[in-house]
Amino acid sequence: MHLTHLTHAVLQPGFEGTTAPDWVRRRIADEGLASVVLFGRNISTPEQVARLTAALRAENPDLIVAIDEEAGDVTRLEAWTGASRPGNLALGSVDDTALTEEVARDIGRELHAAGVTLDYAPSADVNSNPRNPVIGVRSFGSSTALVARHTAAWVRGLQSAGVAACAKHFPGHGDTAVDSHHDLPTVTASAASVAGTALPPFVAAIGAGVRAVMTGHLLVPALDPDLPATLSRRVLVDLLRTRLGFDGMVVTDGIEMSAVTSRYGIDGATVRAVAGGADAVCVGGESAAEETTERLTAALAKAVHDGTLPQERLAEAAGRVAEFAAWSGERFRGRTAGHGARSDVGLRAARRALRVTGAAAAALPLGADPHVVELAPASTLAIDRQTPWGLAAPLRALRPATTSVRLTQPELARDASALERAALVPAVGRPLVVVVRDVARHSWMAGALGRLLRRRPDAVVVEMGVPGTDTPGAPHLATHGATRVSGLAAAEFLTGTNGTHTNGTDTF
């Protein structure tokens, strides 16, 4: 390949808009751009995204069209509505690998019909640090064995629908307390601990035939004391390729994330990632202009010319991308009409993921229209900011006189009377439902919840994040995710309108 084509081949850029920009189509047709990645901003309806991918693929039938569709809290296809399938933690809490495989297959069918060939999922991270600010409900759980078996099931399900899976974030982002969107996390575990806790889900994914692995922007001194995993030959080549035997495509996490750009710049991080063993560079979540692609292709070409990046390594990376494109293109051409019809598996899974503790028999179903108080934390950049979540809307659909308020940490800090005025007064003489999200990680939220429960010990608490060890409320309901379908399942349960749910062994 010409150097221009090599540099374009290893990029997976995003772009703005719901139609194919001229600069993207030109680079696909004439300059070797082999991949694009879609975000929520590119998607309005299934029909629109199918037209978009068809227009892009008209320039190259084997174009790789990627997306970050984990379902659950991280969804791009349903960024504007909330996901119709629960995420990993909900599936892990059910612990039925057949169900996990069915959910992933359902996602794959919809992606396949939309023209997507690569899904940056599943998260194979073991959420071993309960303070983790960015993985949380995106993980199947805190047990290595559980995460491994569900990672393999998710890979099998998605790829059976003709869409490639991408296990992430290698070598494991679960034992971190820093969000790599903002800074570089450091994993202080020993090499033996990493091998025993974080790596088995990736080994399981490789055993299930996963076609791609995404790197994590994290420093693991036991593996490489100097370079983040995304840039580390020790991690990507010596460990992933040689020791674990992975021979598919290695993709970086979003290269514009501060964990790497604050130290190396976006161009420096791109060059170092490819030199270190990455085959494709994901970019465009935050830097989606044509100028970013120009800057990165120029940086790669300059690195080849000055010897920083051996051309043989760049050609090897482009070759792996081409192999992947041929594999995924063949499966895309075999798709059938109607392949993307969505099933009811998402709601079935969300219902099965509900867990309730406390005096449920006395408190539920709700005897009157409730007042709902949602305590809302700041969202990670992995989640589209416009993605709706919560319990008030689905409860209002079932009980139209439901009232609600959503409160944030800044609002409560500014106004000491906000809880009394907005949460407690409207709930006088009515059921109070308090919705939290990862309360164990947020001291302000735990404090607000405690104040509400002291005044209203009869309140129902609904945790839509990672459940903590405490289960306050009468009762306490855990959904294991904040998706639209999880909210619907919880609303059904609270109103006694539909569904069968369990708290371990009892059926309600």
Short mmCIF file of C-alpha atoms in Angstrom, two decimals:
data_model
loop_
_atom_site.label_atom_id
_atom_site.label_comp_id
_atom_site.label_asym_id
_atom_site.label_seq_id
_atom_site.Cartn_x
_atom_site.Cartn_y
_atom_site.Cartn_z
CA MET A 1 0.00 0.00 0.00
CA HIS A 2 0.94 3.62 -0.47
CA LEU A 3 1.83 5.33 2.82
CA THR A 4 -1.32 7.48 2.60
CA HIS A 5 -3.45 4.34 2.45
CA LEU A 6 -1.54 2.71 5.30
CA THR A 7 -2.06 5.67 7.61
CA HIS A 8 -5.79 5.83 6.83
CA ALA A 9 -6.23 2.08 7.15
CA VAL A 10 -5.40 2.07 10.85
CA LEU A 11 -7.80 4.86 11.87
CA GLN A 12 -11.41 4.38 12.98
CA PRO A 13 -12.72 7.97 13.02
CA GLY A 14 -16.09 9.31 14.01
CA PHE A 15 -17.88 12.20 12.34
CA GLU A 16 -20.74 14.62 12.88
CA GLY A 17 -24.25 14.27 11.48
CA THR A 18 -26.73 11.64 10.36
CA THR A 19 -25.57 11.58 6.73
CA ALA A 20 -22.19 10.65 5.30
CA PRO A 21 -19.88 13.71 5.10
CA ASP A 22 -18.04 14.26 1.84
CA TRP A 23 -14.65 14.10 3.55
CA VAL A 24 -15.38 10.67 4.98
CA ARG A 25 -16.67 9.28 1.66
CA ARG A 26 -13.68 10.69 -0.21
CA ARG A 27 -11.18 9.16 2.18
CA ILE A 28 -12.92 5.79 1.99
CA ALA A 29 -13.02 5.83 -1.80
CA ASP A 30 -9.61 7.31 -2.58
CA GLU A 31 -7.30 7.28 0.44
CA GLY A 32 -7.73 3.89 2.08
CA LEU A 33 -9.89 4.74 5.09
CA ALA A 34 -11.04 1.27 6.13
CA SER A 35 -13.25 2.01 9.13
CA VAL A 36 -15.64 4.49 10.69
CA VAL A 37 -17.27 4.53 14.12
CA LEU A 38 -20.82 5.66 14.84
CA PHE A 39 -21.96 7.54 17.95
CA GLY A 40 -25.35 8.58 19.24
CA ARG A 41 -25.09 11.86 17.31
CA ASN A 42 -25.11 9.85 14.05
CA ILE A 43 -28.30 7.94 14.80
CA SER A 44 -31.96 8.93 14.77
CA THR A 45 -33.90 5.87 13.56
CA PRO A 46 -33.01 2.31 12.44
CA GLU A 47 -33.93 3.22 8.87
CA GLN A 48 -31.74 6.31 8.90
CA VAL A 49 -28.66 4.50 10.20
CA ALA A 50 -29.15 1.74 7.61
CA ARG A 51 -29.20 4.40 4.88
CA LEU A 52 -26.10 6.01 6.36
CA THR A 53 -24.11 2.78 6.44
CA ALA A 54 -25.27 1.88 2.94
CA ALA A 55 -24.01 5.25 1.66
CA LEU A 56 -20.65 4.72 3.35
CA ARG A 57 -20.36 1.16 2.16
CA ALA A 58 -21.07 2.26 -1.42
CA GLU A 59 -17.51 3.59 -1.39
CA ASN A 60 -16.09 0.27 -0.11
CA PRO A 61 -18.25 -2.86 0.38
CA ASP A 62 -15.84 -4.16 3.04
CA LEU A 63 -15.85 -0.97 5.10
CA ILE A 64 -15.72 -1.65 8.86
CA VAL A 65 -18.58 0.17 10.56
CA ALA A 66 -18.04 0.16 14.33
CA ILE A 67 -20.22 1.22 17.22
CA ASP A 68 -20.04 1.21 21.02
CA GLU A 69 -23.28 -0.66 21.72
CA GLU A 70 -22.96 -2.38 25.07
CA ALA A 71 -26.72 -2.05 25.64
CA GLY A 72 -27.46 -1.22 29.26
CA ASP A 73 -26.35 2.25 30.28
CA VAL A 74 -23.95 2.58 27.31
CA THR A 75 -26.06 2.58 24.16
CA ARG A 76 -25.67 4.40 20.86
CA LEU A 77 -28.54 2.85 18.90
CA GLU A 78 -30.96 3.94 21.62
CA ALA A 79 -29.10 6.93 23.01
CA TRP A 80 -32.19 9.12 22.66
CA THR A 81 -34.67 6.69 24.22
CA GLY A 82 -32.68 4.52 26.62
CA ALA A 83 -31.79 0.90 25.97
CA SER A 84 -34.41 -1.78 25.48
CA ARG A 85 -31.97 -4.39 26.80
CA PRO A 86 -30.32 -4.42 30.22
CA GLY A 87 -26.57 -4.23 30.56
CA ASN A 88 -23.92 -6.58 31.82
CA LEU A 89 -24.47 -6.26 35.57
CA ALA A 90 -28.14 -7.18 35.17
CA LEU A 91 -27.19 -10.22 33.10
CA GLY A 92 -24.50 -11.20 35.58
CA SER A 93 -26.96 -10.94 38.46
CA VAL A 94 -29.28 -13.40 36.69
CA ASP A 95 -26.28 -15.62 35.88
CA ASP A 96 -27.92 -17.48 33.03
CA THR A 97 -25.40 -17.69 30.19
CA ALA A 98 -28.12 -18.79 27.76
CA LEU A 99 -29.95 -15.53 28.51
CA THR A 100 -26.77 -13.49 28.05
CA GLU A 101 -26.15 -15.17 24.72
CA GLU A 102 -29.75 -14.50 23.65
CA VAL A 103 -29.53 -10.81 24.57
CA ALA A 104 -26.24 -10.40 22.70
CA ARG A 105 -27.66 -12.20 19.66
CA ASP A 106 -30.64 -9.83 19.69
CA ILE A 107 -28.28 -6.85 19.74
CA GLY A 108 -26.27 -8.42 16.92
CA ARG A 109 -29.33 -8.88 14.74
CA GLU A 110 -30.25 -5.22 15.09
CA LEU A 111 -26.69 -4.05 14.43
CA HIS A 112 -26.39 -6.36 11.43
CA ALA A 113 -29.60 -4.98 9.92
CA ALA A 114 -28.27 -1.46 10.47
CA GLY A 115 -25.06 -2.24 8.57
CA VAL A 116 -22.73 -2.34 11.59
CA THR A 117 -19.96 -4.93 11.49
CA LEU A 118 -17.97 -4.30 14.70
CA ASP A 119 -19.34 -3.72 18.19
CA TYR A 120 -16.99 -2.39 20.87
CA ALA A 121 -18.45 -4.83 23.40
CA PRO A 122 -18.58 -6.66 25.72
CA SER A 123 -16.83 -5.13 28.69
CA ALA A 124 -14.76 -8.03 30.03
CA ASP A 125 -13.65 -6.02 33.06
CA VAL A 126 -14.02 -7.58 36.51
CA ASN A 127 -15.44 -4.81 38.70
CA SER A 128 -13.23 -5.75 41.65
CA ASN A 129 -12.97 -2.16 42.94
CA PRO A 130 -16.39 -1.03 44.27
CA ARG A 131 -15.24 2.60 43.92
CA ASN A 132 -14.73 2.22 40.17
CA PRO A 133 -16.20 5.37 38.57
CA VAL A 134 -16.40 4.25 34.95
CA ILE A 135 -17.02 0.47 34.78
CA GLY A 136 -19.60 -0.34 37.45
CA VAL A 137 -22.80 -1.69 35.86
CA ARG A 138 -20.92 -2.17 32.58
CA SER A 139 -19.23 -5.22 34.14
CA PHE A 140 -20.95 -8.56 34.59
CA GLY A 141 -19.85 -8.42 38.24
CA SER A 142 -17.01 -8.68 40.74
CA SER A 143 -16.40 -12.44 40.35
CA THR A 144 -13.76 -13.39 37.82
CA ALA A 145 -15.37 -16.74 37.00
CA LEU A 146 -18.80 -15.16 36.47
CA VAL A 147 -17.41 -12.40 34.24
CA ALA A 148 -15.45 -14.94 32.21
CA ARG A 149 -18.39 -17.22 31.45
CA HIS A 150 -20.71 -14.32 30.55
CA THR A 151 -18.06 -12.62 28.43
CA ALA A 152 -17.74 -15.80 26.38
CA ALA A 153 -21.54 -16.13 26.11
CA TRP A 154 -21.88 -12.50 24.97
CA VAL A 155 -19.19 -13.00 22.32
CA ARG A 156 -20.87 -16.15 21.02
CA GLY A 157 -24.28 -14.51 20.89
CA LEU A 158 -23.19 -11.35 19.10
CA GLN A 159 -20.96 -13.07 16.58
CA SER A 160 -23.64 -15.66 15.77
CA ALA A 161 -25.60 -12.74 14.31
CA GLY A 162 -22.74 -11.79 11.98
CA VAL A 163 -21.32 -8.86 13.99
CA ALA A 164 -17.81 -8.97 15.45
CA ALA A 165 -17.40 -8.59 19.20
CA CYS A 166 -14.57 -6.61 20.81
CA ALA A 167 -13.62 -7.55 24.37
CA LYS A 168 -12.51 -4.54 26.42
CA HIS A 169 -10.65 -2.89 28.19
CA PHE A 170 -7.48 -5.04 28.08
CA PRO A 171 -5.81 -5.96 30.41
CA GLY A 172 -8.74 -5.06 32.67
CA HIS A 173 -10.19 -1.74 33.84
CA GLY A 174 -12.12 -3.16 36.82
CA ASP A 175 -9.56 -2.59 39.59
CA THR A 176 -9.34 1.19 39.12
CA ALA A 177 -10.62 4.25 40.96
CA VAL A 178 -9.98 6.78 38.17
CA ASP A 179 -11.96 7.37 34.97
CA SER A 180 -9.55 7.17 32.03
CA HIS A 181 -11.59 9.80 30.19
CA HIS A 182 -10.12 12.27 32.69
CA ASP A 183 -6.79 10.87 33.92
CA LEU A 184 -4.54 7.82 33.81
CA PRO A 185 -5.65 5.05 36.20
CA THR A 186 -2.98 2.92 37.83
CA VAL A 187 -3.56 -0.72 38.68
CA THR A 188 -1.32 -1.55 41.63
CA ALA A 189 -1.98 -5.29 41.67
CA SER A 190 0.84 -7.79 41.24
CA ALA A 191 1.35 -9.66 38.00
CA ALA A 192 -0.02 -12.80 39.65
CA SER A 193 -3.14 -10.94 40.80
CA VAL A 194 -3.72 -9.48 37.34
CA ALA A 195 -3.30 -12.94 35.82
CA GLY A 196 -5.71 -14.51 38.29
CA THR A 197 -8.37 -11.79 38.44
CA ALA A 198 -8.38 -9.55 35.38
CA LEU A 199 -7.13 -11.72 32.51
CA PRO A 200 -9.42 -14.83 32.61
CA PRO A 201 -12.39 -13.06 30.96
CA PHE A 202 -10.15 -12.09 28.05
CA VAL A 203 -8.87 -15.65 27.84
CA ALA A 204 -12.51 -16.78 27.74
CA ALA A 205 -13.30 -14.27 25.00
CA ILE A 206 -10.36 -15.50 22.93
CA GLY A 207 -11.53 -19.07 23.48
CA ALA A 208 -14.98 -18.06 22.22
CA GLY A 209 -13.44 -16.69 19.02
CA VAL A 210 -13.62 -12.96 19.68
CA ARG A 211 -12.52 -11.06 16.57
CA ALA A 212 -11.20 -7.91 18.29
CA VAL A 213 -9.82 -6.72 21.62
CA MET A 214 -9.89 -3.10 22.81
CA THR A 215 -7.06 -1.72 24.90
CA GLY A 216 -7.50 0.11 28.19
CA HIS A 217 -5.81 3.43 28.90
CA LEU A 218 -4.36 2.32 32.23
CA LEU A 219 -0.93 1.88 33.74
CA VAL A 220 -0.20 -1.57 35.16
CA PRO A 221 3.33 -1.33 36.60
CA ALA A 222 3.50 -5.09 37.16
CA LEU A 223 3.22 -5.49 33.37
CA ASP A 224 4.90 -2.29 32.17
CA PRO A 225 6.08 0.34 34.66
CA ASP A 226 6.46 3.04 32.03
CA LEU A 227 3.70 2.97 29.41
CA PRO A 228 -0.10 2.75 29.57
CA ALA A 229 -1.42 -0.54 28.19
CA THR A 230 -2.64 1.08 24.96
CA LEU A 231 0.93 2.10 24.11
CA SER A 232 2.77 -0.87 25.58
CA ARG A 233 4.41 -3.58 23.49
CA ARG A 234 4.83 -5.63 26.67
CA VAL A 235 1.06 -5.63 27.16
CA LEU A 236 -0.17 -5.82 23.56
CA VAL A 237 2.46 -8.07 22.01
CA ASP A 238 4.24 -9.99 24.76
CA LEU A 239 1.10 -10.61 26.81
CA LEU A 240 -1.94 -10.44 24.52
CA ARG A 241 -0.42 -11.87 21.35
CA THR A 242 2.35 -14.18 22.59
CA ARG A 243 1.15 -15.45 25.97
CA LEU A 244 -2.61 -15.39 25.38
CA GLY A 245 -2.44 -16.28 21.69
CA PHE A 246 -4.77 -13.61 20.32
CA ASP A 247 -4.38 -13.19 16.56
CA GLY A 248 -7.26 -10.83 15.77
CA MET A 249 -7.47 -7.05 15.51
CA VAL A 250 -6.38 -4.88 18.45
CA VAL A 251 -8.29 -1.58 18.72
CA THR A 252 -7.49 1.29 21.05
CA ASP A 253 -9.99 2.87 23.35
CA GLY A 254 -10.81 6.45 22.27
CA ILE A 255 -7.38 7.89 21.66
CA GLU A 256 -8.46 11.44 22.58
CA MET A 257 -9.09 10.43 26.20
CA SER A 258 -7.05 12.39 28.73
CA ALA A 259 -5.37 9.31 30.18
CA VAL A 260 -3.04 9.28 27.17
CA THR A 261 -3.42 12.68 25.50
CA SER A 262 -2.49 14.64 28.63
CA ARG A 263 0.92 12.94 28.49
CA TYR A 264 1.58 12.38 24.80
CA GLY A 265 -0.90 14.51 22.86
CA ILE A 266 -3.42 12.92 20.51
CA ASP A 267 -0.88 12.53 17.71
CA GLY A 268 1.85 11.21 19.99
CA ALA A 269 -0.53 8.72 21.60
CA THR A 270 -1.66 7.52 18.17
CA VAL A 271 1.88 6.91 16.94
CA ARG A 272 2.91 5.18 20.18
CA ALA A 273 -0.21 2.98 20.14
CA VAL A 274 0.45 1.65 16.65
CA ALA A 275 4.18 1.26 17.38
CA GLY A 276 3.27 -0.64 20.54
CA GLY A 277 1.08 -3.18 18.78
CA ALA A 278 -2.38 -1.66 18.22
CA ASP A 279 -3.82 -2.26 14.76
CA ALA A 280 -6.63 0.29 14.74
CA VAL A 281 -7.03 3.62 16.51
CA CYS A 282 -10.51 4.63 17.63
CA VAL A 283 -11.04 8.39 17.57
CA GLY A 284 -13.96 10.74 17.27
CA GLY A 285 -15.96 10.52 20.44
CA GLU A 286 -14.88 14.06 21.24
CA SER A 287 -12.67 14.92 18.23
CA ALA A 288 -14.78 14.23 15.16
CA ALA A 289 -13.68 16.92 12.70
CA GLU A 290 -11.83 16.16 9.47
CA GLU A 291 -8.86 18.05 10.90
CA THR A 292 -8.36 15.31 13.50
CA THR A 293 -8.02 12.64 10.82
CA GLU A 294 -5.65 14.89 8.88
CA ARG A 295 -3.55 15.45 11.99
CA LEU A 296 -3.32 11.76 12.86
CA THR A 297 -2.51 10.53 9.35
CA ALA A 298 0.18 13.22 9.10
CA ALA A 299 1.61 12.19 12.47
CA LEU A 300 1.76 8.53 11.43
CA ALA A 301 3.44 9.38 8.11
CA LYS A 302 5.97 11.63 9.84
CA ALA A 303 6.75 8.88 12.36
CA VAL A 304 7.46 6.47 9.50
CA HIS A 305 9.75 8.99 7.84
CA ASP A 306 11.71 9.76 11.01
CA GLY A 307 11.94 6.11 12.10
CA THR A 308 9.74 6.44 15.19
CA LEU A 309 7.23 4.03 13.65
CA PRO A 310 8.67 1.24 11.47
CA GLN A 311 6.75 1.04 8.21
CA GLU A 312 6.65 -2.74 8.63
CA ARG A 313 4.68 -2.32 11.88
CA LEU A 314 2.25 0.09 10.20
CA ALA A 315 1.83 -2.34 7.29
CA GLU A 316 1.27 -5.23 9.71
CA ALA A 317 -1.46 -3.24 11.46
CA ALA A 318 -3.11 -2.30 8.18
CA GLY A 319 -2.95 -5.95 7.12
CA ARG A 320 -4.81 -7.08 10.23
CA VAL A 321 -7.45 -4.43 9.59
CA ALA A 322 -7.80 -5.70 6.03
CA GLU A 323 -8.18 -9.30 7.25
CA PHE A 324 -10.87 -8.21 9.67
CA ALA A 325 -12.64 -6.18 6.97
CA ALA A 326 -12.73 -9.18 4.65
CA TRP A 327 -14.18 -11.39 7.40
CA SER A 328 -16.83 -8.88 8.48
CA GLY A 329 -17.66 -7.85 4.92
CA GLU A 330 -18.40 -11.43 3.96
CA ARG A 331 -20.85 -11.78 6.86
CA PHE A 332 -22.50 -8.49 6.08
CA ARG A 333 -23.18 -9.48 2.49
CA GLY A 334 -24.96 -12.57 3.78
CA ARG A 335 -27.57 -10.69 5.80
CA THR A 336 -31.27 -11.34 5.23
CA ALA A 337 -34.31 -9.05 5.17
CA GLY A 338 -36.05 -8.65 8.50
CA HIS A 339 -32.93 -9.79 10.35
CA GLY A 340 -33.07 -6.85 12.75
CA ALA A 341 -36.49 -7.44 14.31
CA ARG A 342 -36.17 -6.85 18.07
CA SER A 343 -37.49 -9.48 20.47
CA ASP A 344 -38.85 -9.10 24.01
CA VAL A 345 -35.72 -10.64 25.53
CA GLY A 346 -34.62 -7.29 26.97
CA LEU A 347 -37.69 -6.85 29.15
CA ARG A 348 -37.62 -10.49 30.16
CA ALA A 349 -34.00 -10.12 31.23
CA ALA A 350 -34.67 -6.86 33.10
CA ARG A 351 -37.50 -8.49 35.03
CA ARG A 352 -35.30 -11.40 36.00
CA ALA A 353 -32.54 -9.03 37.16
CA LEU A 354 -34.69 -7.32 39.82
CA ARG A 355 -33.77 -8.12 43.41
CA VAL A 356 -35.77 -6.94 46.42
CA THR A 357 -35.02 -6.98 50.14
CA GLY A 358 -36.98 -5.65 53.10
CA ALA A 359 -40.67 -5.70 53.94
CA ALA A 360 -41.92 -6.11 50.38
CA ALA A 361 -45.14 -7.87 51.33
CA ALA A 362 -46.27 -4.94 53.48
CA ALA A 363 -45.02 -2.09 51.27
CA LEU A 364 -45.84 -3.34 47.77
CA PRO A 365 -47.54 -2.93 45.47
CA LEU A 366 -47.81 0.80 46.01
CA GLY A 367 -51.23 1.65 47.40
CA ALA A 368 -51.40 5.14 45.90
CA ASP A 369 -49.74 7.32 43.30
CA PRO A 370 -46.19 7.97 44.56
CA HIS A 371 -43.86 10.91 44.69
CA VAL A 372 -40.52 9.92 43.14
CA VAL A 373 -37.23 11.53 44.16
CA GLU A 374 -34.33 10.75 41.82
CA LEU A 375 -30.86 11.55 43.21
CA ALA A 376 -28.78 11.98 40.06
CA PRO A 377 -24.97 11.76 39.94
CA ALA A 378 -22.80 13.26 37.23
CA SER A 379 -22.52 10.88 34.29
CA THR A 380 -19.33 9.39 32.88
CA LEU A 381 -18.42 10.35 29.31
CA ALA A 382 -18.93 6.71 28.30
CA ILE A 383 -22.68 7.34 28.56
CA ASP A 384 -24.36 9.67 26.06
CA ARG A 385 -25.47 12.72 28.00
CA GLN A 386 -28.89 12.73 26.36
CA THR A 387 -29.67 9.11 27.28
CA PRO A 388 -32.69 9.13 29.61
CA TRP A 389 -32.77 7.08 32.79
CA GLY A 390 -34.82 6.78 35.93
CA LEU A 391 -38.07 5.49 37.35
CA ALA A 392 -40.38 8.51 37.33
CA ALA A 393 -41.33 8.30 33.64
CA PRO A 394 -42.22 4.58 33.56
CA LEU A 395 -44.10 4.90 36.86
CA ARG A 396 -46.05 7.85 35.48
CA ALA A 397 -46.97 5.78 32.42
CA LEU A 398 -48.56 3.21 34.74
CA ARG A 399 -49.82 5.63 37.43
CA PRO A 400 -50.44 9.00 35.69
CA ALA A 401 -50.77 10.96 38.94
CA THR A 402 -47.18 10.12 39.91
CA THR A 403 -45.13 13.23 40.68
CA SER A 404 -41.37 13.50 40.66
CA VAL A 405 -38.27 15.60 41.16
CA ARG A 406 -34.65 15.01 40.16
CA LEU A 407 -31.97 16.45 42.44
CA THR A 408 -28.20 16.72 41.90
CA GLN A 409 -25.28 17.34 44.23
CA PRO A 410 -24.85 21.00 43.15
CA GLU A 411 -28.56 21.70 43.69
CA LEU A 412 -28.51 20.23 47.18
CA ALA A 413 -25.28 22.07 48.02
CA ARG A 414 -26.78 25.40 46.92
CA ASP A 415 -30.11 24.99 48.66
CA ALA A 416 -30.24 23.36 52.10
CA SER A 417 -34.04 23.32 52.00
CA ALA A 418 -34.31 21.47 48.68
CA LEU A 419 -34.89 18.04 50.21
CA GLU A 420 -37.66 19.31 52.48
CA ARG A 421 -39.35 21.42 49.82
CA ALA A 422 -38.98 19.22 46.74
CA ALA A 423 -38.76 15.70 48.18
CA LEU A 424 -40.63 15.49 51.47
CA VAL A 425 -43.45 18.03 51.27
CA PRO A 426 -44.95 16.68 48.01
CA ALA A 427 -44.86 13.16 49.48
CA VAL A 428 -47.01 13.92 52.55
CA GLY A 429 -49.76 11.31 52.71
CA ARG A 430 -48.39 9.44 49.70
CA PRO A 431 -45.82 6.70 49.03
CA LEU A 432 -42.28 8.03 48.66
CA VAL A 433 -39.96 6.31 46.18
CA VAL A 434 -36.28 7.33 46.30
CA VAL A 435 -34.16 6.41 43.29
CA VAL A 436 -30.37 6.30 43.64
CA ARG A 437 -27.57 5.38 41.29
CA ASP A 438 -24.35 3.96 42.77
CA VAL A 439 -25.12 5.35 46.20
CA ALA A 440 -22.18 3.47 47.74
CA ARG A 441 -19.79 5.61 45.66
CA HIS A 442 -21.37 9.01 46.38
CA SER A 443 -21.24 10.37 49.92
CA TRP A 444 -23.57 13.27 49.09
CA MET A 445 -26.16 10.84 47.77
CA ALA A 446 -25.84 8.57 50.80
CA GLY A 447 -26.28 11.60 53.06
CA ALA A 448 -29.39 12.77 51.23
CA LEU A 449 -30.86 9.28 51.27
CA GLY A 450 -30.19 8.99 55.00
CA ARG A 451 -31.97 12.28 55.70
CA LEU A 452 -34.99 11.20 53.66
CA LEU A 453 -35.23 7.83 55.38
CA ARG A 454 -35.01 9.35 58.83
CA ARG A 455 -38.13 11.33 58.01
CA ARG A 456 -39.75 8.62 55.91
CA PRO A 457 -38.60 5.15 57.03
CA ASP A 458 -41.47 3.69 54.96
CA ALA A 459 -39.88 4.94 51.71
CA VAL A 460 -39.14 2.52 48.91
CA VAL A 461 -35.50 2.76 47.74
CA VAL A 462 -34.63 1.78 44.18
CA GLU A 463 -30.91 1.37 43.37
CA MET A 464 -30.29 1.68 39.61
CA GLY A 465 -26.51 1.34 39.81
CA VAL A 466 -24.21 -1.12 41.53
CA PRO A 467 -25.84 -2.28 44.79
CA GLY A 468 -23.83 -1.70 47.92
CA THR A 469 -23.65 -3.87 51.01
CA ASP A 470 -26.37 -1.83 52.75
CA THR A 471 -29.96 -2.16 51.53
CA PRO A 472 -31.91 0.67 53.20
CA GLY A 473 -35.59 1.26 52.57
CA ALA A 474 -38.81 -0.66 52.97
CA PRO A 475 -38.30 -2.33 50.61
CA HIS A 476 -35.00 -1.92 48.73
CA LEU A 477 -35.17 -2.78 45.03
CA ALA A 478 -32.05 -3.26 42.87
CA THR A 479 -32.36 -3.12 39.08
CA HIS A 480 -28.61 -3.55 38.33
CA GLY A 481 -28.71 -0.79 35.71
CA ALA A 482 -30.47 2.43 34.76
CA THR A 483 -31.74 1.51 31.32
CA ARG A 484 -35.22 2.31 30.07
CA VAL A 485 -36.17 -1.36 30.22
CA SER A 486 -34.85 -1.69 33.77
CA GLY A 487 -36.99 1.27 34.81
CA LEU A 488 -40.01 -0.30 33.16
CA ALA A 489 -39.45 -3.62 34.93
CA ALA A 490 -39.13 -1.82 38.28
CA ALA A 491 -42.26 0.24 37.65
CA GLU A 492 -44.22 -2.91 36.84
CA PHE A 493 -43.02 -4.51 40.04
CA LEU A 494 -43.79 -1.51 42.24
CA THR A 495 -47.33 -1.21 40.87
CA GLY A 496 -48.01 -4.94 40.69
CA THR A 497 -48.96 -4.70 37.03
CA ASN A 498 -46.83 -7.39 35.40
CA GLY A 499 -43.79 -9.60 35.64
CA THR A 500 -42.31 -12.15 37.99
CA HIS A 501 -39.38 -11.13 40.17
CA THR A 502 -37.26 -12.75 42.83
CA ASN A 503 -35.21 -11.85 45.87
CA GLY A 504 -32.96 -14.85 45.73
CA THR A 505 -35.40 -17.73 46.17
CA ASP A 506 -38.80 -16.10 46.79
CA THR A 507 -41.11 -15.19 43.92
CA PHE A 508 -43.30 -12.10 44.07
#
